[in-house]
JSON list of C-alpha atoms in Angstrom, two decimals:
[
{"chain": "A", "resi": 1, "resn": "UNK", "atom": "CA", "xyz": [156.22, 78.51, 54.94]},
{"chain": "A", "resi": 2, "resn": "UNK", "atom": "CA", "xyz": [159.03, 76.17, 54.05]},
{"chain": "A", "resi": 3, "resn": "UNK", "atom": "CA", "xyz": [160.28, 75.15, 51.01]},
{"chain": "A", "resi": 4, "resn": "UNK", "atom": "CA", "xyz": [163.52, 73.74, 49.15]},
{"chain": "A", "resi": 5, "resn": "UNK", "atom": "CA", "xyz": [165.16, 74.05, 45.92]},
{"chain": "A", "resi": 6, "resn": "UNK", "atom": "CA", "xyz": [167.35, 72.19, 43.74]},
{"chain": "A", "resi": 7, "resn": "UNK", "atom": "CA", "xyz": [169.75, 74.11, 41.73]},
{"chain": "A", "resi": 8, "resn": "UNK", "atom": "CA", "xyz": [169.88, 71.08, 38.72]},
{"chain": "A", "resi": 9, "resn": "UNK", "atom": "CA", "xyz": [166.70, 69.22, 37.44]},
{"chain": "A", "resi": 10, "resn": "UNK", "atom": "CA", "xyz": [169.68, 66.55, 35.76]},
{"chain": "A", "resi": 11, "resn": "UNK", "atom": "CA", "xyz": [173.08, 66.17, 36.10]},
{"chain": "A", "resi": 12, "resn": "UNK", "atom": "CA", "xyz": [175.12, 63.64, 33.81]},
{"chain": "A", "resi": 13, "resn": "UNK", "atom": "CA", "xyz": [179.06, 62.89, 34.89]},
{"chain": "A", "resi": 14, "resn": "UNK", "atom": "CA", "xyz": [181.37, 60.21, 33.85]},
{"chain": "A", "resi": 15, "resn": "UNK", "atom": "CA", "xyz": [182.71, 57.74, 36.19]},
{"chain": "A", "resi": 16, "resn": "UNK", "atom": "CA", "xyz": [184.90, 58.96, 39.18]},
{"chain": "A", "resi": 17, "resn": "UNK", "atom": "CA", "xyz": [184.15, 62.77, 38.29]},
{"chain": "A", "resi": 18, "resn": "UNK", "atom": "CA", "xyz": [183.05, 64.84, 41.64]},
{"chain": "A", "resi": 19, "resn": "UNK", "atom": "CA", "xyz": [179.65, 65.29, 42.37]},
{"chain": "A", "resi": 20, "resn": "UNK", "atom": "CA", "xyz": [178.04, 68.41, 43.88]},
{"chain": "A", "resi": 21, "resn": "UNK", "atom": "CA", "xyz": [174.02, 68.78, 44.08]},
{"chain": "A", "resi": 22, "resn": "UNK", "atom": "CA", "xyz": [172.88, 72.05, 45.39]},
{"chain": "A", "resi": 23, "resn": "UNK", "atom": "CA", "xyz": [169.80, 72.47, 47.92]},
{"chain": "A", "resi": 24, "resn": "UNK", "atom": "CA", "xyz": [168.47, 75.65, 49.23]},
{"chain": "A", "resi": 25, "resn": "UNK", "atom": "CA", "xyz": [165.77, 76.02, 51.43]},
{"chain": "A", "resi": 26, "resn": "UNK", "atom": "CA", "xyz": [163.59, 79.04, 53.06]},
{"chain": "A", "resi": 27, "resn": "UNK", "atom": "CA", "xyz": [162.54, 78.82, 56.95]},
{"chain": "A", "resi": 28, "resn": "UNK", "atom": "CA", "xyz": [163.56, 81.44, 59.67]},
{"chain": "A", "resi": 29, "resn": "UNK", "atom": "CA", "xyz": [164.22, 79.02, 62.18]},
{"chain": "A", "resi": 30, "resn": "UNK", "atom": "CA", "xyz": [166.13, 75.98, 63.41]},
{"chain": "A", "resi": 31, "resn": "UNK", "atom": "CA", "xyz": [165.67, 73.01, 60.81]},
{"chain": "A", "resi": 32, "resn": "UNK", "atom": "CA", "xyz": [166.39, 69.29, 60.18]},
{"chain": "A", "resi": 33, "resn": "UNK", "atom": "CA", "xyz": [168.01, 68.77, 56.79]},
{"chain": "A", "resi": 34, "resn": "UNK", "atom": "CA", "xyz": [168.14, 65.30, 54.70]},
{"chain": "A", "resi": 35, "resn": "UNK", "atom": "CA", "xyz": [169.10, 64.14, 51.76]},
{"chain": "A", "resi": 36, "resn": "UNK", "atom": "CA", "xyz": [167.18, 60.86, 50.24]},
{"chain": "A", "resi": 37, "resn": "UNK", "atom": "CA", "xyz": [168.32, 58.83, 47.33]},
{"chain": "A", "resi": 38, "resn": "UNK", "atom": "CA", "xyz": [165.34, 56.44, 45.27]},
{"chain": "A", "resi": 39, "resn": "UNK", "atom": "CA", "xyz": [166.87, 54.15, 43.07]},
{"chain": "A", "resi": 40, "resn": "UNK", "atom": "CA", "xyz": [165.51, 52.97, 39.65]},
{"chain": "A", "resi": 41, "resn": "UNK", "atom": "CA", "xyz": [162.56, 50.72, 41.08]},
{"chain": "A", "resi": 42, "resn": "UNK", "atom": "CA", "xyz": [163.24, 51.17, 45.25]},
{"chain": "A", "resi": 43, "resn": "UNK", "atom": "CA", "xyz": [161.72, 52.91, 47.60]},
{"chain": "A", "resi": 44, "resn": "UNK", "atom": "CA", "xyz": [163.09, 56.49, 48.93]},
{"chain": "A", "resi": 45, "resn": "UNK", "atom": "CA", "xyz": [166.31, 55.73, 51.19]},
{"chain": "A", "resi": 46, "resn": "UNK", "atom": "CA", "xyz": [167.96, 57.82, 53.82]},
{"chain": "A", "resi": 47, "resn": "UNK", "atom": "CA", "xyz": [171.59, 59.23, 52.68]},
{"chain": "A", "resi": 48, "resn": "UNK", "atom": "CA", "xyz": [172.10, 61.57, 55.39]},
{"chain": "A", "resi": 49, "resn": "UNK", "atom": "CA", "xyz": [170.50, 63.93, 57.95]},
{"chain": "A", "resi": 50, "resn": "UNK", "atom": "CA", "xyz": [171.68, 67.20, 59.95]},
{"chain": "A", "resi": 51, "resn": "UNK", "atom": "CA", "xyz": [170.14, 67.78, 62.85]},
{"chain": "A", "resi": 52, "resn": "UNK", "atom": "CA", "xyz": [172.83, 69.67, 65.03]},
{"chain": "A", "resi": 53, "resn": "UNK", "atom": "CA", "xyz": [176.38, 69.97, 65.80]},
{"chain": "A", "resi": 54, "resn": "UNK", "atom": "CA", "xyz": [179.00, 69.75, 63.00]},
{"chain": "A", "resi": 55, "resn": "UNK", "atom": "CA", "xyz": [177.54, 71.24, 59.83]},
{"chain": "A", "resi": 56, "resn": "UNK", "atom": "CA", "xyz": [179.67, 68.37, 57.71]},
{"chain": "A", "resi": 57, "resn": "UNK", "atom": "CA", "xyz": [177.82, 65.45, 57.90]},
{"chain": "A", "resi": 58, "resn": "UNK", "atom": "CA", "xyz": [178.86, 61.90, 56.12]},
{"chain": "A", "resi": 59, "resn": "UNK", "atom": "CA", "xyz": [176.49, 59.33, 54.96]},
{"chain": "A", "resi": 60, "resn": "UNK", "atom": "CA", "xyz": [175.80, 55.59, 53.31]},
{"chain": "A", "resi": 61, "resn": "UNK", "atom": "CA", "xyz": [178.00, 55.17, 50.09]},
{"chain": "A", "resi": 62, "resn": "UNK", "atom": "CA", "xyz": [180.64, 58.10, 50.84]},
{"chain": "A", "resi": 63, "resn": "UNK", "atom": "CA", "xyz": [178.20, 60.93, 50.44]},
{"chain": "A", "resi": 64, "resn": "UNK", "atom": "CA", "xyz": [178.75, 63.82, 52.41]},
{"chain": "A", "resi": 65, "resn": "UNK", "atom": "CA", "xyz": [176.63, 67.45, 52.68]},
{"chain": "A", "resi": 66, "resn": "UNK", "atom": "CA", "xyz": [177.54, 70.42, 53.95]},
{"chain": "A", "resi": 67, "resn": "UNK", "atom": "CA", "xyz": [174.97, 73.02, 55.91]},
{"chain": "A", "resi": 68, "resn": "UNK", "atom": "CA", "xyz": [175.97, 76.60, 55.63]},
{"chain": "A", "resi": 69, "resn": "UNK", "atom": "CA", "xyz": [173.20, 78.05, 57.83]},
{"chain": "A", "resi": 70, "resn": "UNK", "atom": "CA", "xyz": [173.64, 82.07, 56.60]},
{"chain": "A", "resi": 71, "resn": "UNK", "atom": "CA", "xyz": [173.23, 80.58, 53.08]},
{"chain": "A", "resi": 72, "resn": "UNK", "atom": "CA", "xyz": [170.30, 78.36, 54.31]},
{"chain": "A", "resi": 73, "resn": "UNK", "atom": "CA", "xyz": [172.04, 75.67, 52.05]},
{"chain": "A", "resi": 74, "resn": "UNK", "atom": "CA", "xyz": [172.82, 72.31, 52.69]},
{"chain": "A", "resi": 75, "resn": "UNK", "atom": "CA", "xyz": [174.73, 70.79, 49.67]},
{"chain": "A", "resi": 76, "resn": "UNK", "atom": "CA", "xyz": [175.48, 66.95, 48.49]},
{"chain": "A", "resi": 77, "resn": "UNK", "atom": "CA", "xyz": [179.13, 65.84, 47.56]},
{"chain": "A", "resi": 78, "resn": "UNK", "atom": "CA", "xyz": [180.56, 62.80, 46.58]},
{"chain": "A", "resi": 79, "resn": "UNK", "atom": "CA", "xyz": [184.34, 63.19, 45.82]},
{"chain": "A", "resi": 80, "resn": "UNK", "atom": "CA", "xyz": [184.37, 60.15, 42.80]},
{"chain": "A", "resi": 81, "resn": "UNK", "atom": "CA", "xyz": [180.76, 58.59, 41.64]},
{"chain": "A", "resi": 82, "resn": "UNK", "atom": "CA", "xyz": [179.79, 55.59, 40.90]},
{"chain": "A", "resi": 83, "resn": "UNK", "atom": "CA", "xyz": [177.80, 54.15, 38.17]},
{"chain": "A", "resi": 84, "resn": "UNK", "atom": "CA", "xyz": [175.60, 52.57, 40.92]},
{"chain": "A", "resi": 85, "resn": "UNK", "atom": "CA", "xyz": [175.24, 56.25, 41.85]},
{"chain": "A", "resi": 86, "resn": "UNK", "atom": "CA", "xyz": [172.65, 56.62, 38.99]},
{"chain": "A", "resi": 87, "resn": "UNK", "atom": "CA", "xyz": [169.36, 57.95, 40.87]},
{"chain": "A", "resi": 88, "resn": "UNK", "atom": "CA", "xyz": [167.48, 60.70, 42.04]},
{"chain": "A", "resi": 89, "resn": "UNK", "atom": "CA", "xyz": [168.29, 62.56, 44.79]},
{"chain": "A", "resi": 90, "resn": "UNK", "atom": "CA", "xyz": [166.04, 64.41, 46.72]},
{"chain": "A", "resi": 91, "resn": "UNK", "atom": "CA", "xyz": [166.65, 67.32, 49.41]},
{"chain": "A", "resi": 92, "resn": "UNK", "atom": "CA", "xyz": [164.23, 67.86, 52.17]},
{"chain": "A", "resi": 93, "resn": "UNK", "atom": "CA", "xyz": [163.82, 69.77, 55.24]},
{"chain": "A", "resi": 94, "resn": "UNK", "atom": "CA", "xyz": [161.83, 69.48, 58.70]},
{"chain": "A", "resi": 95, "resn": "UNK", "atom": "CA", "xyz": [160.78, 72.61, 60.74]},
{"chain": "A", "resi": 96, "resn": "UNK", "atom": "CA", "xyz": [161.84, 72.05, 63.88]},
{"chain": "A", "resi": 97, "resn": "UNK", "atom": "CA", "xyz": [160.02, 73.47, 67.18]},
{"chain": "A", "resi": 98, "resn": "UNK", "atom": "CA", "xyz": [156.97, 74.18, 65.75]},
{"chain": "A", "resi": 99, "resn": "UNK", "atom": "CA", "xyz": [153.28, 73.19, 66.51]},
{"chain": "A", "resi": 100, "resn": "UNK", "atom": "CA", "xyz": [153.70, 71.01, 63.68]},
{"chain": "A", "resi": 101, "resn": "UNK", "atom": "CA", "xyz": [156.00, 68.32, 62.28]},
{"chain": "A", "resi": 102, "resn": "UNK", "atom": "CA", "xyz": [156.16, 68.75, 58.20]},
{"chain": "A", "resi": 103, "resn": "UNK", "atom": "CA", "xyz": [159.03, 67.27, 55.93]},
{"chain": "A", "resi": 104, "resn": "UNK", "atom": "CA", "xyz": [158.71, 69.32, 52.96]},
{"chain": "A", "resi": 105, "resn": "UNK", "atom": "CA", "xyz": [160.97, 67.94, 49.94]},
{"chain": "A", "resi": 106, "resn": "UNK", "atom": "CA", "xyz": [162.53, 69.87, 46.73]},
{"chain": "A", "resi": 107, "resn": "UNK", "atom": "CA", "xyz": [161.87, 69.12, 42.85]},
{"chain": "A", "resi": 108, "resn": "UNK", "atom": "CA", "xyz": [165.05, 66.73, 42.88]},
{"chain": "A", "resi": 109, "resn": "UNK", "atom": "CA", "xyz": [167.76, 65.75, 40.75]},
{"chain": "A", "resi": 110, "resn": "UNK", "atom": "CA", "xyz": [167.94, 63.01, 38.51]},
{"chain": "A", "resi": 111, "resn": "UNK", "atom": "CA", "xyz": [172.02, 61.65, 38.18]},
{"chain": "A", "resi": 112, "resn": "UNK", "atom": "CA", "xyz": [172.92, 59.93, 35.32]},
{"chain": "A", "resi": 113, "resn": "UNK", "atom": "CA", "xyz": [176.55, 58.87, 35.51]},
{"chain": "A", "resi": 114, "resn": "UNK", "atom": "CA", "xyz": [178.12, 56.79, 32.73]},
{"chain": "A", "resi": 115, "resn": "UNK", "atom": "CA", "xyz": [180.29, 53.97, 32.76]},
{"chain": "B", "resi": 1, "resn": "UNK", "atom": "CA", "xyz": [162.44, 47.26, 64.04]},
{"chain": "B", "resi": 2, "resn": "UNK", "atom": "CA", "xyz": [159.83, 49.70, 62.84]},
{"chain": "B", "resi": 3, "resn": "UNK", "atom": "CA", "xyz": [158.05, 48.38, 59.20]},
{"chain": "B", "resi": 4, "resn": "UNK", "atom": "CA", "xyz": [155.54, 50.67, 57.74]},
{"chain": "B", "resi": 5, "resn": "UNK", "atom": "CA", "xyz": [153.24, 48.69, 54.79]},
{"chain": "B", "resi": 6, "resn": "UNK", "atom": "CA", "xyz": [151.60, 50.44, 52.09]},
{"chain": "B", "resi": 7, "resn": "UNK", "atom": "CA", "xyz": [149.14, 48.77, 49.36]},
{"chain": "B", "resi": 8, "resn": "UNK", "atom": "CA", "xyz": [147.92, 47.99, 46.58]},
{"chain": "B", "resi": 9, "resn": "UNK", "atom": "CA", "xyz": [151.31, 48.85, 45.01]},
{"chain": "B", "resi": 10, "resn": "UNK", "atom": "CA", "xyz": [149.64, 48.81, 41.52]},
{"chain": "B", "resi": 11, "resn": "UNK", "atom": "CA", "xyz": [146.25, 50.42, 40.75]},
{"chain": "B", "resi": 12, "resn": "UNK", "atom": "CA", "xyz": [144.32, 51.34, 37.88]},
{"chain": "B", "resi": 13, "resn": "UNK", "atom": "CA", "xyz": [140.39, 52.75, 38.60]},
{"chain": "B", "resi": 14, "resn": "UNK", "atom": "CA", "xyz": [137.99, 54.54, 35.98]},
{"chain": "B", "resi": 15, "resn": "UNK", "atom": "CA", "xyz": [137.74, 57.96, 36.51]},
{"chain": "B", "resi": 16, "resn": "UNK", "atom": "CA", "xyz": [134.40, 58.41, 38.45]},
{"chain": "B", "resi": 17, "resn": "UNK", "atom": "CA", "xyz": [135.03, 55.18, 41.05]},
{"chain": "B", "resi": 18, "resn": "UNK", "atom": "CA", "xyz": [136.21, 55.51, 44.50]},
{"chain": "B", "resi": 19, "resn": "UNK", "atom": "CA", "xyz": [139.68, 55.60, 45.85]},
{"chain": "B", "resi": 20, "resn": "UNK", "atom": "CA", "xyz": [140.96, 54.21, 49.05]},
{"chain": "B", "resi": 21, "resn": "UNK", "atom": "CA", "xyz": [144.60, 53.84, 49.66]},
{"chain": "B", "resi": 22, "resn": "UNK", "atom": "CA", "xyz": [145.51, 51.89, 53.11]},
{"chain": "B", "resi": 23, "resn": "UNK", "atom": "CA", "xyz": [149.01, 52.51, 54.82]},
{"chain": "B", "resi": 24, "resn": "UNK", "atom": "CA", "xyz": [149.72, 50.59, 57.94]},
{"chain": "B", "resi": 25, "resn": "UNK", "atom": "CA", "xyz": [153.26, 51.20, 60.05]},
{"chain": "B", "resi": 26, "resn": "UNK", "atom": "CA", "xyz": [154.29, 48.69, 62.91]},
{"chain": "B", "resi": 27, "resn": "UNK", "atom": "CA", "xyz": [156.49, 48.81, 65.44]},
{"chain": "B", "resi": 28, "resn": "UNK", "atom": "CA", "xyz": [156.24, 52.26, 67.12]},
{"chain": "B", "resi": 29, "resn": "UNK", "atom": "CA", "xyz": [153.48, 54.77, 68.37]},
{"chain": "B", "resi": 30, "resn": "UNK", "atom": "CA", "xyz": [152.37, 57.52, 68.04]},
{"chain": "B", "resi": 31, "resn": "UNK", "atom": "CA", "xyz": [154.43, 57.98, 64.83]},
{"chain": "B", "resi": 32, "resn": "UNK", "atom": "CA", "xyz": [153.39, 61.13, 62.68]},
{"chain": "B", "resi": 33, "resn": "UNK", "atom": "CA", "xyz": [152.30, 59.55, 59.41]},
{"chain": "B", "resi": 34, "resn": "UNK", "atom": "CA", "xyz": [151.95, 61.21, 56.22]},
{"chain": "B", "resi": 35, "resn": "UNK", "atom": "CA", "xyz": [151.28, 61.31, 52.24]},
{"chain": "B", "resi": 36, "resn": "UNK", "atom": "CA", "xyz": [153.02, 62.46, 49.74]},
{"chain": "B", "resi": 37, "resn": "UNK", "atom": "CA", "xyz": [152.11, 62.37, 45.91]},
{"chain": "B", "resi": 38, "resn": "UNK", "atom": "CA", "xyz": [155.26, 62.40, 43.82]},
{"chain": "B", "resi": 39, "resn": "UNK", "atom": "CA", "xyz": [155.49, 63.47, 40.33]},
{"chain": "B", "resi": 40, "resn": "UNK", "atom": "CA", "xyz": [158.39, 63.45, 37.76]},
{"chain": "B", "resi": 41, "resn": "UNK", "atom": "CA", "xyz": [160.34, 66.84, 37.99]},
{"chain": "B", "resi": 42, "resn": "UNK", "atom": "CA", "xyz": [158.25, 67.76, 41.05]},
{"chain": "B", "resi": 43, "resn": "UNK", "atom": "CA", "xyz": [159.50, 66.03, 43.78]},
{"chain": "B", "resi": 44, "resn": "UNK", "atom": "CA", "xyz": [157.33, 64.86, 46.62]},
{"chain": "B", "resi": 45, "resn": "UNK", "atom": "CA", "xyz": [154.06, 67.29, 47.17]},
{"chain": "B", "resi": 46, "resn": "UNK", "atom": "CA", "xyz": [152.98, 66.24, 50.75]},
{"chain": "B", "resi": 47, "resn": "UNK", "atom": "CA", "xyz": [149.19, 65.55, 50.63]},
{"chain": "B", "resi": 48, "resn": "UNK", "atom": "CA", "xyz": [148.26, 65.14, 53.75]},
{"chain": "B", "resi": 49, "resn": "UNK", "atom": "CA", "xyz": [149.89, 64.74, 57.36]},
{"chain": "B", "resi": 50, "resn": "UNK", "atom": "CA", "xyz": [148.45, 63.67, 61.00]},
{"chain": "B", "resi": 51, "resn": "UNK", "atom": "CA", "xyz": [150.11, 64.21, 64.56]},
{"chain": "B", "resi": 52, "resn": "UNK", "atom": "CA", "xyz": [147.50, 62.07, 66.08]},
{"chain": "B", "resi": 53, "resn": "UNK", "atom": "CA", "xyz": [144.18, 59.87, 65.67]},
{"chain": "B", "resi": 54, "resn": "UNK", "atom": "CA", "xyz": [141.34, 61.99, 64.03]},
{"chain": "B", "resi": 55, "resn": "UNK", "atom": "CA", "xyz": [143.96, 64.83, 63.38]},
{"chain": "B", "resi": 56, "resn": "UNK", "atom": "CA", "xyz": [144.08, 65.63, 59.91]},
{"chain": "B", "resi": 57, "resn": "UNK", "atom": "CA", "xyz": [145.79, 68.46, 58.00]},
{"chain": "B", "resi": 58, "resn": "UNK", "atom": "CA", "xyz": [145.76, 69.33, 54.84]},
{"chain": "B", "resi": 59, "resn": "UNK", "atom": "CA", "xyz": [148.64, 71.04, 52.74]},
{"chain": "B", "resi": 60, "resn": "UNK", "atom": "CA", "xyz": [146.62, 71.15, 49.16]},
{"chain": "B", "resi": 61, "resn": "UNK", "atom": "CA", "xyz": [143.23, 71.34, 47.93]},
{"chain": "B", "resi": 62, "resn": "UNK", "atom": "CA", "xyz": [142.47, 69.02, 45.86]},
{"chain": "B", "resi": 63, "resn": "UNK", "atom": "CA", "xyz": [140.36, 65.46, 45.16]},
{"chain": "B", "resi": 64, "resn": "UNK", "atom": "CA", "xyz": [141.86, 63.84, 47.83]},
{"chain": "B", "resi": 65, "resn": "UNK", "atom": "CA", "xyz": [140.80, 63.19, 51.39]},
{"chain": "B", "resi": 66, "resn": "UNK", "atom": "CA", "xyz": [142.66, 61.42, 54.87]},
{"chain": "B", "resi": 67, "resn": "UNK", "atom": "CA", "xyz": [141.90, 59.84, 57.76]},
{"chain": "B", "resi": 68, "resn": "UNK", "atom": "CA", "xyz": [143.69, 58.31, 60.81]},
{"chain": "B", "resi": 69, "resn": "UNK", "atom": "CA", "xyz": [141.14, 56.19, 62.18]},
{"chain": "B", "resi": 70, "resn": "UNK", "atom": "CA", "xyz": [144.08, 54.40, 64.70]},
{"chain": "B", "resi": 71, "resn": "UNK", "atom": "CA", "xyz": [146.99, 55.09, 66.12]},
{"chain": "B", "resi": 72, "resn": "UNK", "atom": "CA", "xyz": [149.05, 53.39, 63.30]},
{"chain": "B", "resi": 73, "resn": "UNK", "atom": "CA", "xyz": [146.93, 53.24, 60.46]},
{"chain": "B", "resi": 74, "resn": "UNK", "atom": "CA", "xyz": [146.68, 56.30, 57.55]},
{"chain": "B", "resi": 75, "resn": "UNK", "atom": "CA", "xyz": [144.12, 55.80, 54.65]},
{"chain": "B", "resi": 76, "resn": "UNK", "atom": "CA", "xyz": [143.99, 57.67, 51.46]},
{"chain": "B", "resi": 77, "resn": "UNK", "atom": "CA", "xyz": [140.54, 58.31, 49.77]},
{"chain": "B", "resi": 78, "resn": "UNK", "atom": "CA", "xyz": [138.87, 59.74, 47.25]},
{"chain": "B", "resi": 79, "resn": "UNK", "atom": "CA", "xyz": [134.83, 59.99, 46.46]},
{"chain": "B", "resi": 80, "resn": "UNK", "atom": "CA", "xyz": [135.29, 60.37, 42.52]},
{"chain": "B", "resi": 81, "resn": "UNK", "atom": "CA", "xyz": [138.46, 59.89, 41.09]},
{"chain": "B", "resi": 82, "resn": "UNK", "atom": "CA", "xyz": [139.50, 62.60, 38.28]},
{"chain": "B", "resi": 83, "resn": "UNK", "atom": "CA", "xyz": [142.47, 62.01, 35.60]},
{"chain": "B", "resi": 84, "resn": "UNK", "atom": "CA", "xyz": [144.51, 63.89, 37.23]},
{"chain": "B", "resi": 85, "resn": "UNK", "atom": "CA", "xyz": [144.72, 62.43, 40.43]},
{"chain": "B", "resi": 86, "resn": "UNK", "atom": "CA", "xyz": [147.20, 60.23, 38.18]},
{"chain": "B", "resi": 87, "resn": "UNK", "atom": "CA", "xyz": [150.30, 59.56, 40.15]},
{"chain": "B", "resi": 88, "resn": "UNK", "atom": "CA", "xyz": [152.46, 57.71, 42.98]},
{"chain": "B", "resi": 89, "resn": "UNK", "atom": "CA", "xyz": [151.21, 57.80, 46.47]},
{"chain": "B", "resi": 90, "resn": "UNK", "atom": "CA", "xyz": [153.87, 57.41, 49.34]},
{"chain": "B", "resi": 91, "resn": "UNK", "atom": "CA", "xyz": [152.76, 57.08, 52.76]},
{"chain": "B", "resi": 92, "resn": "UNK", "atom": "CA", "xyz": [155.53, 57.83, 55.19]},
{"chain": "B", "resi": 93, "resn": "UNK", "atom": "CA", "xyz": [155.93, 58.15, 59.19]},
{"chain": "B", "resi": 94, "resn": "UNK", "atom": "CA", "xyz": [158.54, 59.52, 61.22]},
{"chain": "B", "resi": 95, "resn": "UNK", "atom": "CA", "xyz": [158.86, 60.42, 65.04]},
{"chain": "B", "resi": 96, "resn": "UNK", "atom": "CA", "xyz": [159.88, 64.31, 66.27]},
{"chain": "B", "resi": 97, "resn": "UNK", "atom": "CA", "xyz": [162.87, 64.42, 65.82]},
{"chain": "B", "resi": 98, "resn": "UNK", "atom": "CA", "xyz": [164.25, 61.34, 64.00]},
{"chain": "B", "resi": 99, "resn": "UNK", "atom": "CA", "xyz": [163.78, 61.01, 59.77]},
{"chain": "B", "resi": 100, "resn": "UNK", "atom": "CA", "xyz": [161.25, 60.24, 57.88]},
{"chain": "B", "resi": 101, "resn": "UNK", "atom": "CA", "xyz": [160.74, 56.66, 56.69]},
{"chain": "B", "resi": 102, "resn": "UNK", "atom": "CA", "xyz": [158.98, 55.79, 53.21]},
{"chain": "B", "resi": 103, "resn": "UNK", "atom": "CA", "xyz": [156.61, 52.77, 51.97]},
{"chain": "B", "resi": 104, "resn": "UNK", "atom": "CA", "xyz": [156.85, 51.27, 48.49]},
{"chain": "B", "resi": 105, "resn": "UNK", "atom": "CA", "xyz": [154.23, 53.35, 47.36]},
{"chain": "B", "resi": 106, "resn": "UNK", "atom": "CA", "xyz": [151.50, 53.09, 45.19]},
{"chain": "B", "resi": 107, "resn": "UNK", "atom": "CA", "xyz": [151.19, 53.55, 41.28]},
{"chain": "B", "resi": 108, "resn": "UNK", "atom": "CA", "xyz": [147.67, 55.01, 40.48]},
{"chain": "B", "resi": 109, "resn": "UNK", "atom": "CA", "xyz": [146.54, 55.39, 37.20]},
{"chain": "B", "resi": 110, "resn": "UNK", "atom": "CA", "xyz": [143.18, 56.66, 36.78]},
{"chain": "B", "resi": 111, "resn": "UNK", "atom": "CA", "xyz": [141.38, 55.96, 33.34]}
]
């Protein structure tokens, strides 16, 4: 069965400090990877997916992640944040090839940056 | 564009009543549609998901009950609601192999 973890249940930074959220996940086989972000009060929003191809993939807002397939990890960075970058941040992955068509999503981490 | 609408956003039933949570997506077929329950510090727990009309799986046992009774539409229900069926509902849909996309959700409290 699939599953993902976060490695931090809350991370606080300052302003323009680097950001790195860890994501594992367990599956055997060929996966999808995302990372969503849910503002205070919104709805869960796309930041970026991995389906194939290069493993570094860049999304909205100058996020980036990083899959590392023999460490079935697929990490967030963000080189300076943002205090707009206060949210929570979930990973998720999608079995691909399969008879059926689950996104299963980790615990998440809750970013607090400060002005 | 693809829209999917979920409601009520707001809800608060006596424990005991029946539940019925109605998500409706526009714009595409076929879509896979799904529900997730979300719950602070444990991410999205996916309910319930469907590949097709009548087609119905299951991921947890619990309180809770789906059906797909067309193409587009994904209802949440419940007989006898419990206290702990406390939460916020997300419906979602998504086609093989693009992402998934989310509704606004729905805030249940159950008193």
């Amino acid at each position: 069965a699939q599953s993902v973890s976060q490695h931090n249940h809350h991370v606080i930074l300052s302003e323009a400090a680097s950001l790195e959220l860890g994501c594992n996940y367990s599956y055997g086989g060929t996966v999808n990877l995302f990372w969503y972000v849910q503002y205070p009060g919104q709805h869960l929003q796309l930041l970026l997916k991995y389906f194939s191809g290069d493993p570094l993939v860049k999304g909205i807002k100058g996020f980036e992640a990083e899959f590392i397939k023999s460490k079935f990890s697929f990490n967030l960075r963000k080189p300076s944040v943002q205090w707009s970058d206060t949210a929570e941040y979930f990973c998720a992955v999608n079995a691909q090839k399969t008879s059926y068509d689950k996104v299963i999503f980790g615990p998440g981490t809750s970013l607090s940056v400060i002005p | 564009s693809q829209t999917i609408h979920q409601w009520p956003a707001t809800l608060v039933q006596p424990v005991g009543s029946p539940l019925s949570l109605e998500c409706t997506v526009e714009g595409t077929s076929n879509p896979n549609l799904y529900w997730y329950r979300q719950a602070a510090g444990r991410g999205l727990q996916l309910l319930f998901y469907s590949v097709g009309i009548g087609q119905i799986s299951s991921e947890v046992p619990q309180n809770l009950s789906a059906s797909r009774p067309q193409d587009r539409q994904f209802i949440l229900s419940s007989k006898k609601l419990l206290l702990s069926d406390s939460g916020f509902y997300l419906c979602a849909w998504k086609r093989v192999p693009t992402e998934a996309f989310f509704g606004q959700g729905t805030r249940l409290t159950v008193v």
